[in-house]
Amino acid sequence: MSESFTEALGRRVLLCDGAMGTLARASGGLVEGHGAELCVIAPELVSALHERYLAAGADVLQTHTFAASRPRLERHGLARRVREINLAGARLAAGVRDTAGRPAWVAGSVSPATPPGLAVPVEEARAAIAIREQVEALVEGGVDLVVLETFSRAGELLAAIRAVQEVTDLPVVAQATFVDEDGDLLTAAGESPADVVARLVDAGAVAVGTNCTLGPQGLLDVVRRMGPTGGPALSAQPNAGLPHVVADRSVRFAGDAEHFARYVLRYVEAGARLVGGCCGTTPEHTAAAARALTTHDAWSPPAAPRHERVVPAPRAEPDPAPAPDEEIDEPGPGRGAVERWLRGRPASREFLIAAEVAGAGGPDEHLARARRAVSGGASVLWVSRSRARRATTSTTGLAVHLHDRVDVDTALTVTSWQTSLLALQADLLGLHALGVRTLVCETGNPPVHAEQAVGDGVWEVDGLELMRLAADLNHGVDADGQELGTATAFRLGARITPGADDLEHEAARAVAKVEAGAEFLVTRPVFEVDRLRTVLDALTAAGRRVPVLASVGALTGYAQAEHLRHEVPDIVVPDTVVEPMRRAGDGPDAARTGLSLAAELVAEAAALVEGVVVRWPGSAVPGLDPTTAVTRLRAAADGSDGARVRR
């Protein structure tokens, strides 16, 4: 090869491939142990995946050896095969590279030595030995560079760079992974993108950057906060979007190829020189990125001066904590709103307004938001499960705290994901004893995790079985069919997803949830009513129509609309919403446009459903506080916001 990877990276933007693990699983490459074992038991499949990425336009092929170090393989009984697996993985990718007929490079994929789930990293000396052992096999197999990816601690990544340099003088790409914690982009160790760059800038890597965990939009913020580095090039490899559970209990990623390609261009504009995809991305994503880069002449270095650092927008301040004697501006309706709502006759049932309590902060900040929502007219406070991985206030603890401090009903979403049947039963009995009586049962989705997006966690029952368990407790029977001696008194709801790809299946699940004991249903966020109407018609046809709450939230800007449309599964954001938000942009007035659109939706939905769950950002947004949002959407439901009256 006439040009080295480092020379090419200095001259133009290089395009990496996408996911190997998720693509292998989708292609039928299933193993009971470690995914990298496919390199020796199904080499034809691995080679075929590399060939697809090369044909799609990838310049860099990454070996299927992520997490193939001794500490990671020994958990699967494969510790003695470290060299065999890595050597095979490198040779498979190199074989495809050598037939390319154009410049292409092979990157040996290396993960942290620490297996996921361990609170303390593998001891540094042992980790260094493991990385050296893996890299030696990759180098022997013919890789052109080493990519250290999905590291969640800057110190561990720095040590890994040094371990690689002890074995080879091949170029090293070092990538950290971040989570979005209410606007803060942090590693698991609490380090910002700037912190990571500061630790790595003089370590000798040819590129530093980020991959995994976040989708295309979120990763752009990381890239902007990382660069320019003043030395190494920047790299960016996002996930396709958020992972979600589908009907067969497998995990899929949201995110279409064209959306991914648009953000690849934005990474380049922000200074990235090495771009590609991570979990959930496919050769289709790579091909779209290649087309976009060629069309927009982005193969040359970005024109923006390297000395201009992108300054991240200041984080919005959290809501102020309430004063010790703070009073609610308007008295709430007291307890029992859900009970009255469910017992009411359909023709005269009151339209229920529930308000979601979410966002950063501790109990005092959440309490302040809750009180303002009640002052705006909410008669129920809604607490949903968070997908964040960092330590935060327990949703169960928050629900109990609000129940004790605010004189309205509190509803809690309970998920079966990552919890065993007996643990769920204990949680339900504890909630009942603490006074939280309104529950929504759902399966949930995997948390955003750098290394375990697929198949993560304990999943003994799904949301439907969780509903049956709670309904049995209401009849005084436990999970083993034994009588409890006393029955619980939960009012039970279930989640429905009008934005699901298979709407017929979703409608059938909704019917099954009502038959299992759901007394009401609550949607995932909706931005149009046609698909919701289809699910409601199916419930009516089956004789299982129960009260329904539609989750409605005001968009805060075009970026959020674009993110929901392209990266979040099972949410449909139509052009009639996206276009007004595009015109509104992301400035201070955008939230007002979002709230107006939400009010129009509520006015239309009020003829179909029996209430709404009002959602709003946790952080302060000009023109969109809990009181304003709840007041405006209640007025829309009542017809006093210029909308037609429900009945």
XYZ file of C-alpha atoms in Angstrom:
647
model
C 0.000 0.000 0.000
C 1.521 3.290 -1.117
C -0.084 5.473 1.570
C -0.142 4.777 5.296
C -3.210 5.277 7.433
C -1.607 8.227 9.212
C -0.707 9.896 5.904
C -4.214 9.413 4.563
C -5.788 10.732 7.773
C -3.668 13.862 7.496
C -4.826 14.438 3.942
C -8.545 13.665 3.980
C -11.534 12.409 5.920
C -11.622 8.628 6.306
C -14.824 6.613 6.638
C -14.958 3.673 9.051
C -17.407 0.821 8.745
C -20.328 0.284 11.137
C -21.394 -2.300 13.686
C -20.117 -5.851 13.434
C -21.751 -7.429 16.491
C -25.329 -6.269 15.915
C -25.030 -6.901 12.169
C -23.707 -10.419 12.768
C -26.655 -11.192 15.035
C -29.104 -9.759 12.513
C -27.450 -11.934 9.840
C -27.970 -15.097 11.868
C -24.548 -15.228 13.498
C -25.602 -16.385 16.954
C -23.232 -17.958 19.459
C -23.855 -18.995 23.042
C -20.615 -17.420 24.215
C -18.601 -14.449 23.007
C -19.501 -12.821 19.675
C -15.860 -12.702 18.532
C -15.890 -16.510 18.469
C -17.593 -16.165 15.080
C -14.138 -15.404 13.670
C -13.213 -19.069 14.103
C -16.555 -20.872 13.886
C -18.187 -18.802 11.105
C -15.348 -17.076 9.233
C -17.335 -16.900 5.985
C -19.997 -14.789 7.711
C -17.445 -12.388 9.206
C -15.678 -11.985 5.862
C -18.998 -11.369 4.134
C -19.816 -8.564 6.578
C -16.437 -6.940 5.947
C -17.048 -7.222 2.200
C -20.418 -5.514 2.518
C -18.883 -2.580 4.373
C -16.048 -2.288 1.867
C -18.541 -2.299 -1.016
C -20.561 0.382 0.788
C -17.562 2.719 0.701
C -15.733 2.166 3.982
C -12.059 3.114 4.050
C -11.400 1.411 7.391
C -12.572 -2.088 8.351
C -12.622 -2.859 12.072
C -11.913 -6.424 13.134
C -14.646 -8.420 14.834
C -12.542 -8.637 18.001
C -14.163 -6.125 20.323
C -13.894 -7.388 23.929
C -11.714 -10.332 22.806
C -9.120 -9.858 25.558
C -8.371 -12.514 28.151
C -10.457 -11.013 31.020
C -13.444 -10.711 28.702
C -13.093 -14.096 27.015
C -12.467 -16.090 30.199
C -16.040 -15.388 31.312
C -17.099 -17.536 28.351
C -14.520 -20.270 28.843
C -12.409 -18.954 25.953
C -9.338 -17.645 27.785
C -7.016 -20.115 26.052
C -8.177 -18.942 22.619
C -7.227 -15.267 22.850
C -4.505 -15.490 20.214
C -6.516 -17.798 17.952
C -9.601 -15.556 17.901
C -7.737 -12.281 17.432
C -5.388 -13.683 14.822
C -8.353 -15.057 12.879
C -10.266 -11.783 13.176
C -7.335 -9.756 11.859
C -6.650 -12.121 8.965
C -10.303 -12.122 7.873
C -10.435 -8.322 7.668
C -6.983 -8.127 6.077
C -8.010 -10.634 3.428
C -10.928 -8.443 2.408
C -8.719 -5.334 2.472
C -6.211 -6.975 0.152
C -8.877 -7.560 -2.506
C -10.241 -4.013 -2.352
C -8.503 -2.616 -5.421
C -8.316 0.745 -3.673
C -6.738 2.149 -0.513
C -8.280 0.593 2.606
C -7.018 -0.127 6.106
C -7.777 -2.635 8.861
C -8.226 -1.442 12.439
C -7.742 -3.964 15.223
C -10.702 -3.447 17.579
C -9.801 -3.451 21.281
C -12.168 -2.786 24.180
C -11.523 -2.052 27.844
C -10.222 -5.143 29.616
C -12.783 -4.652 32.382
C -15.885 -6.793 31.789
C -19.171 -4.846 31.967
C -20.909 -4.837 35.302
C -17.762 -4.554 37.426
C -17.766 -1.455 39.604
C -13.957 -1.432 39.834
C -11.763 -1.686 36.706
C -9.453 -4.650 36.219
C -6.168 -3.979 38.005
C -4.007 -1.796 35.739
C -1.097 -4.224 35.391
C -3.409 -7.118 34.461
C -5.295 -4.921 31.986
C -2.040 -3.888 30.314
C -0.971 -7.525 29.968
C -4.357 -8.417 28.455
C -4.240 -5.594 25.928
C -0.671 -6.383 24.901
C -1.595 -10.032 24.399
C -4.571 -9.123 22.205
C -2.708 -6.498 20.178
C 0.217 -8.833 19.500
C -2.183 -11.275 17.811
C -3.886 -8.500 15.856
C -0.557 -7.169 14.601
C 0.510 -10.672 13.601
C -2.755 -10.957 11.669
C -1.979 -7.892 9.576
C -3.854 -4.895 11.003
C -2.798 -1.386 9.948
C -3.793 0.394 13.144
C -5.345 -0.253 16.551
C -8.627 1.327 17.619
C -9.302 1.477 21.343
C -13.057 1.948 21.584
C -15.870 2.369 24.087
C -13.661 3.248 27.059
C -15.609 4.828 29.907
C -12.631 6.081 31.943
C -9.922 8.380 30.612
C -7.275 6.836 32.868
C -8.013 3.343 31.587
C -7.877 4.587 27.998
C -4.548 6.333 28.583
C -3.089 3.158 30.100
C -4.371 1.168 27.114
C -2.615 3.522 24.672
C 0.653 2.968 26.532
C 0.138 -0.798 26.524
C -0.366 -0.798 22.753
C 2.745 1.330 22.253
C 4.790 -1.247 24.143
C 3.891 -3.832 21.492
C 3.776 -1.935 18.197
C 4.446 1.404 16.545
C 1.236 1.156 14.501
C -1.046 4.193 14.792
C -3.596 4.207 17.630
C -7.102 5.679 17.634
C -8.451 6.246 21.163
C -12.201 6.624 21.702
C -14.151 7.245 24.901
C -17.879 6.814 25.388
C -20.227 9.268 27.102
C -23.756 9.378 28.430
C -26.101 12.364 28.414
C -27.093 13.132 31.979
C -29.657 15.938 31.617
C -27.374 18.006 29.423
C -24.064 16.939 30.944
C -22.026 14.698 28.647
C -19.923 12.517 30.955
C -18.015 9.259 31.068
C -18.923 6.704 33.698
C -16.150 8.267 35.780
C -17.791 11.697 35.524
C -15.305 13.168 33.014
C -16.329 15.691 30.368
C -15.208 15.495 26.722
C -12.716 18.283 27.411
C -11.368 16.362 30.412
C -10.766 13.273 28.265
C -8.990 15.249 25.543
C -6.769 16.931 28.131
C -5.683 13.505 29.426
C -5.009 12.069 25.948
C -3.713 14.954 23.852
C -0.031 14.152 24.429
C -0.369 10.355 24.651
C 0.701 9.719 21.065
C -2.612 8.625 19.528
C -3.127 9.774 15.936
C -6.813 10.385 16.695
C -8.925 10.791 19.794
C -12.671 10.788 19.808
C -15.858 9.094 20.856
C -18.071 6.155 19.947
C -21.113 4.191 21.081
C -23.868 4.895 23.647
C -25.201 8.071 22.018
C -26.993 8.405 18.707
C -25.924 10.717 15.875
C -27.303 13.905 17.405
C -25.967 13.405 20.916
C -22.528 12.449 19.663
C -22.248 15.723 17.750
C -22.276 17.621 21.043
C -19.435 15.430 22.291
C -17.356 16.086 19.172
C -17.888 19.823 19.465
C -16.834 19.790 23.098
C -13.770 17.698 22.302
C -12.242 19.752 19.544
C -10.135 21.111 18.229
C -7.546 19.088 20.121
C -4.473 21.041 19.059
C -2.835 17.778 18.050
C -4.540 14.449 17.319
C -7.344 14.253 14.782
C -10.928 13.819 16.001
C -12.981 10.666 15.460
C -16.713 10.047 15.805
C -18.695 6.798 15.603
C -22.263 7.016 16.964
C -24.847 4.328 17.500
C -27.706 4.297 15.008
C -30.024 5.597 17.740
C -31.604 4.256 20.904
C -32.031 0.507 21.484
C -35.530 -0.855 22.048
C -37.197 -4.208 22.588
C -39.358 -5.588 19.790
C -41.982 -8.312 19.729
C -39.575 -11.260 19.633
C -37.742 -9.937 22.724
C -34.724 -9.010 20.648
C -33.258 -5.524 20.689
C -33.288 -3.195 17.698
C -31.896 0.280 17.155
C -33.798 3.285 15.874
C -32.160 5.530 13.327
C -32.306 5.685 9.545
C -29.346 5.870 7.192
C -29.989 9.322 5.735
C -30.260 10.882 9.192
C -26.984 9.200 10.124
C -25.340 10.557 6.970
C -26.426 14.126 7.712
C -24.708 13.941 11.075
C -21.555 12.402 9.640
C -21.228 15.614 7.624
C -21.756 17.662 10.764
C -18.965 15.751 12.508
C -16.662 16.684 9.645
C -17.757 20.308 9.860
C -16.966 20.172 13.595
C -13.422 18.970 12.828
C -13.651 15.158 12.756
C -11.326 13.372 10.328
C -12.294 9.756 11.094
C -16.044 9.035 11.021
C -18.155 5.889 11.019
C -20.798 3.984 12.930
C -21.194 1.857 16.031
C -24.043 -0.291 17.417
C -27.036 -0.657 15.136
C -25.388 0.861 12.067
C -25.220 -1.216 8.895
C -23.662 -1.112 5.414
C -26.696 0.971 4.431
C -25.599 3.638 6.912
C -22.034 3.455 5.611
C -23.193 3.811 1.998
C -25.345 6.822 2.875
C -22.405 8.440 4.646
C -20.109 7.777 1.675
C -22.609 9.380 -0.697
C -23.013 12.397 1.549
C -19.275 12.897 1.969
C -18.633 12.660 -1.759
C -21.563 14.882 -2.713
C -20.583 17.588 -0.277
C -16.871 17.479 -1.072
C -16.057 16.703 2.546
C -13.098 14.473 1.737
C -10.712 17.385 2.203
C -9.841 18.887 5.613
C -12.518 21.185 7.105
C -12.177 24.858 6.272
C -12.815 26.050 9.810
C -9.621 27.252 11.559
C -8.322 24.606 13.952
C -7.559 27.159 16.659
C -11.204 28.114 17.158
C -12.606 26.016 19.965
C -16.316 25.281 19.956
C -17.715 26.496 23.251
C -20.629 24.373 24.442
C -23.864 26.120 25.247
C -24.272 26.794 28.948
C -26.335 24.229 30.731
C -29.752 25.417 31.796
C -29.999 25.892 35.514
C -32.193 23.386 37.329
C -35.444 24.514 38.842
C -34.857 26.235 42.178
C -35.526 24.247 45.288
C -38.660 25.291 47.133
C -38.418 27.352 50.266
C -39.169 25.333 53.399
C -42.650 26.812 53.776
C -43.516 27.138 50.063
C -47.246 26.850 49.419
C -48.991 25.724 46.259
C -50.348 28.752 44.406
C -53.647 26.996 43.743
C -54.880 24.135 45.926
C -54.824 20.746 44.259
C -57.820 18.458 43.946
C -56.669 16.178 46.763
C -56.382 12.409 46.565
C -58.722 10.154 44.646
C -58.641 11.726 41.157
C -57.713 8.431 39.478
C -60.395 6.545 41.408
C -63.087 9.070 40.439
C -61.858 9.068 36.844
C -62.040 5.302 36.503
C -65.397 4.998 38.229
C -67.021 7.783 36.212
C -69.455 6.991 33.438
C -67.955 7.300 29.936
C -70.358 10.053 28.894
C -69.521 12.252 31.873
C -65.984 11.186 32.740
C -63.749 14.119 33.658
C -60.796 14.728 31.335
C -57.767 13.790 33.478
C -54.618 15.922 33.440
C -51.498 14.149 34.729
C -48.094 15.865 34.835
C -44.804 14.042 34.417
C -42.127 14.870 36.983
C -38.722 14.423 35.383
C -35.296 15.948 34.947
C -32.123 16.497 36.903
C -31.885 17.339 40.560
C -32.787 15.900 43.906
C -36.068 15.549 45.762
C -36.436 19.283 46.428
C -36.119 20.209 42.759
C -38.632 17.527 41.783
C -40.989 18.677 44.511
C -40.824 22.254 43.200
C -41.742 21.077 39.694
C -44.579 18.952 41.045
C -46.078 21.827 42.997
C -45.964 24.109 39.979
C -47.652 21.449 37.838
C -50.432 21.113 40.393
C -50.850 24.878 40.455
C -51.348 24.727 36.690
C -54.207 22.252 37.023
C -52.690 18.759 37.181
C -54.638 16.323 39.333
C -52.098 13.466 39.076
C -48.288 13.458 39.246
C -46.595 10.990 36.932
C -43.207 9.370 37.635
C -41.602 7.369 34.799
C -38.527 5.191 34.668
C -35.301 6.823 33.531
C -32.936 5.269 30.964
C -29.925 6.965 32.520
C -27.111 4.741 33.813
C -25.593 7.201 36.253
C -26.764 7.433 39.838
C -29.991 9.391 40.126
C -33.009 9.605 42.388
C -34.862 6.282 42.446
C -38.176 6.619 40.643
C -39.813 4.565 43.374
C -38.298 6.815 46.033
C -39.396 9.899 44.093
C -42.967 8.606 43.781
C -43.151 7.953 47.517
C -41.625 11.379 48.262
C -44.196 13.169 46.090
C -47.021 11.059 47.505
C -46.015 12.101 51.019
C -45.575 15.814 50.233
C -48.212 16.734 47.640
C -51.939 16.233 48.149
C -52.693 14.628 44.775
C -52.496 11.112 43.372
C -49.059 9.892 42.298
C -48.723 7.369 39.471
C -45.574 5.287 38.973
C -44.343 3.370 35.950
C -43.020 -0.069 36.969
C -40.880 -1.973 34.473
C -39.985 -5.639 34.366
C -36.667 -5.062 32.580
C -33.647 -6.168 34.655
C -35.813 -7.433 37.528
C -36.829 -10.946 38.512
C -40.410 -12.013 39.182
C -39.969 -12.310 42.943
C -38.185 -8.945 43.151
C -41.059 -7.357 41.243
C -43.561 -8.894 43.642
C -41.637 -7.536 46.619
C -41.502 -4.086 44.999
C -45.242 -4.090 44.369
C -46.089 -5.085 47.930
C -43.733 -2.416 49.245
C -45.298 0.275 47.054
C -48.745 -0.677 48.270
C -47.638 -0.462 51.899
C -46.177 3.017 51.234
C -49.415 4.258 49.712
C -48.551 4.422 46.000
C -51.603 2.822 44.415
C -51.632 3.884 40.729
C -49.218 1.841 38.620
C -48.441 1.486 34.944
C -46.885 -1.870 34.068
C -44.511 -2.090 31.115
C -41.592 -4.148 29.905
C -39.296 -1.162 29.548
C -36.214 -0.826 27.385
C -32.521 -1.419 27.995
C -30.636 1.490 29.493
C -28.181 3.233 27.220
C -25.050 1.176 27.831
C -21.693 1.446 26.143
C -21.096 -2.301 25.840
C -24.328 -4.180 26.469
C -26.935 -2.640 24.233
C -28.173 -6.068 23.158
C -29.379 -8.758 25.554
C -28.610 -6.688 28.643
C -30.066 -7.621 31.997
C -32.423 -10.073 33.664
C -35.781 -10.414 31.940
C -37.867 -13.060 33.603
C -41.254 -11.568 32.679
C -42.446 -8.906 30.259
C -44.913 -6.107 30.860
C -47.911 -8.328 30.179
C -46.824 -10.847 32.808
C -46.069 -8.001 35.213
C -49.657 -6.821 34.722
C -50.963 -10.307 35.504
C -48.825 -10.421 38.655
C -50.196 -7.079 39.895
C -53.755 -8.096 39.033
C -53.315 -11.351 40.988
C -52.079 -9.375 43.994
C -55.264 -7.319 43.745
C -57.114 -10.629 44.120
C -54.998 -11.626 47.118
C -52.903 -14.233 45.285
C -49.104 -14.190 45.000
C -46.821 -15.274 42.158
C -46.948 -18.906 43.346
C -50.729 -18.975 43.470
C -50.798 -18.816 47.268
C -53.292 -16.634 49.129
C -51.767 -13.530 50.709
C -54.359 -13.086 53.420
C -55.078 -9.563 52.201
C -55.432 -8.108 48.711
C -53.711 -5.051 47.282
C -55.771 -2.189 45.869
C -53.801 -0.988 42.863
C -55.384 0.882 39.966
C -53.506 -0.656 37.070
C -52.539 0.768 33.716
C -50.453 -0.435 30.789
C -48.405 1.218 28.087
C -49.411 1.256 24.426
C -47.277 2.384 21.497
C -49.227 3.956 18.617
C -45.920 4.583 16.829
C -44.989 0.881 16.668
C -43.925 -0.457 13.280
C -46.383 -3.365 13.500
C -49.571 -1.572 14.496
C -51.719 -4.688 14.165
C -49.506 -6.513 16.657
C -49.529 -3.486 18.982
C -53.334 -3.341 18.896
C -53.514 -7.048 19.748
C -51.107 -6.500 22.659
C -53.280 -3.630 23.897
C -56.301 -5.944 23.946
C -54.271 -8.596 25.796
C -53.153 -6.060 28.407
C -56.754 -5.080 29.130
C -57.711 -8.744 29.386
C -54.799 -9.244 31.814
C -56.121 -6.561 34.150
C -55.310 -3.085 32.802
C -58.010 -0.620 33.824
C -56.546 2.180 31.714
C -53.884 2.639 29.040
C -51.262 5.329 28.532
C -49.495 5.963 25.259
C -45.875 6.587 24.545
C -45.387 10.189 23.356
C -47.676 11.009 20.420
C -47.464 13.818 17.885
C -50.375 12.769 15.656
C -53.647 10.917 16.305
C -54.269 8.708 13.254
C -52.244 5.748 14.523
C -53.704 6.181 18.013
C -57.182 6.052 16.498
C -56.335 2.708 14.876
C -55.390 1.175 18.245
C -58.504 2.587 19.927
C -60.730 1.215 17.164
C -59.229 -2.228 17.696
C -59.935 -2.035 21.424
C -63.525 -1.003 20.748
C -64.022 -3.785 18.206
C -62.752 -6.330 20.753
C -65.017 -4.955 23.473
C -61.984 -3.955 25.539
C -62.108 -0.166 25.362
C -60.869 1.368 28.636
C -59.909 4.984 29.471
C -56.774 6.136 27.656
C -54.208 8.807 28.511
C -52.197 10.302 25.656
C -48.636 11.377 26.485
C -48.117 14.836 25.013
C -45.083 17.069 25.267
C -44.044 20.405 23.851
C -40.976 20.258 21.637
C -38.270 22.730 22.597
C -36.587 23.104 19.208
C -35.937 21.655 15.781
C -33.005 19.560 17.044
C -35.312 17.741 19.441
C -37.901 17.154 16.712
C -35.227 15.742 14.421
C -33.847 13.532 17.205
C -37.268 12.079 18.040
C -38.124 11.488 14.411
C -34.932 9.729 13.430
C -33.305 8.293 16.556
C -36.009 7.345 19.066
C -37.882 4.121 18.340
C -41.661 3.884 18.090
C -42.302 7.616 17.942
C -43.827 9.148 14.819
C -43.238 12.861 14.314
C -45.088 13.938 11.135
C -44.083 16.663 8.687
C -46.874 18.852 10.070
C -44.878 19.026 13.296
C -41.328 18.903 11.947
C -41.766 21.767 9.480
C -43.051 24.353 12.003
C -40.233 23.357 14.347
C -37.715 23.692 11.511
C -38.925 27.234 10.936
C -38.813 27.934 14.685
C -35.240 26.613 14.922
C -33.638 26.160 18.310
C -33.833 29.657 19.700
C -35.673 30.958 22.767
C -39.005 31.175 20.919
C -38.979 27.565 19.708
C -40.611 26.233 22.886
C -43.612 28.470 22.297
C -44.083 26.932 18.869
C -43.747 23.478 20.406
C -46.347 24.281 23.048
C -48.780 25.604 20.442
C -48.403 22.398 18.419
C -48.961 20.334 21.571
C -52.105 22.330 22.353
C -53.444 21.684 18.840
C -52.777 17.979 19.299
C -54.562 17.881 22.667
C -57.566 19.709 21.197
C -57.802 17.046 18.489
C -57.050 14.104 20.788
C -59.638 15.221 23.346
C -62.333 13.702 21.153
C -60.593 10.322 21.301
C -59.003 9.899 24.728
C -59.967 10.503 28.329
C -56.918 12.435 29.483
C -53.311 13.397 28.849
C -49.956 13.043 30.525
C -48.189 16.385 30.113
C -44.460 15.979 29.523
C -41.886 18.775 29.665
C -38.093 19.081 29.859
C -36.590 18.656 33.291
C -34.256 21.625 32.865
C -35.569 25.150 32.655
C -36.624 26.222 29.154
C -37.785 29.806 28.471
C -41.547 29.820 28.066
C -41.987 26.174 29.036
C -42.242 25.630 32.772
C -44.584 23.075 34.369
C -47.284 25.623 35.247
C -47.381 27.077 31.731
C -47.407 23.674 30.022
C -50.151 22.170 32.170
C -52.317 25.310 32.089
C -52.105 25.617 28.299
C -52.828 21.967 27.579
C -55.684 21.821 30.064
C -57.218 24.835 28.321
C -56.808 23.077 24.964
C -58.625 20.006 26.282
C -61.441 22.161 27.670
C -61.783 24.050 24.410
C -60.825 27.389 25.959
C -57.579 27.549 23.973
C -59.352 28.105 20.685
C -59.886 24.356 20.211
C -63.146 22.494 19.918
C -64.739 21.049 23.019
C -64.359 17.321 23.556
C -68.015 16.508 24.207
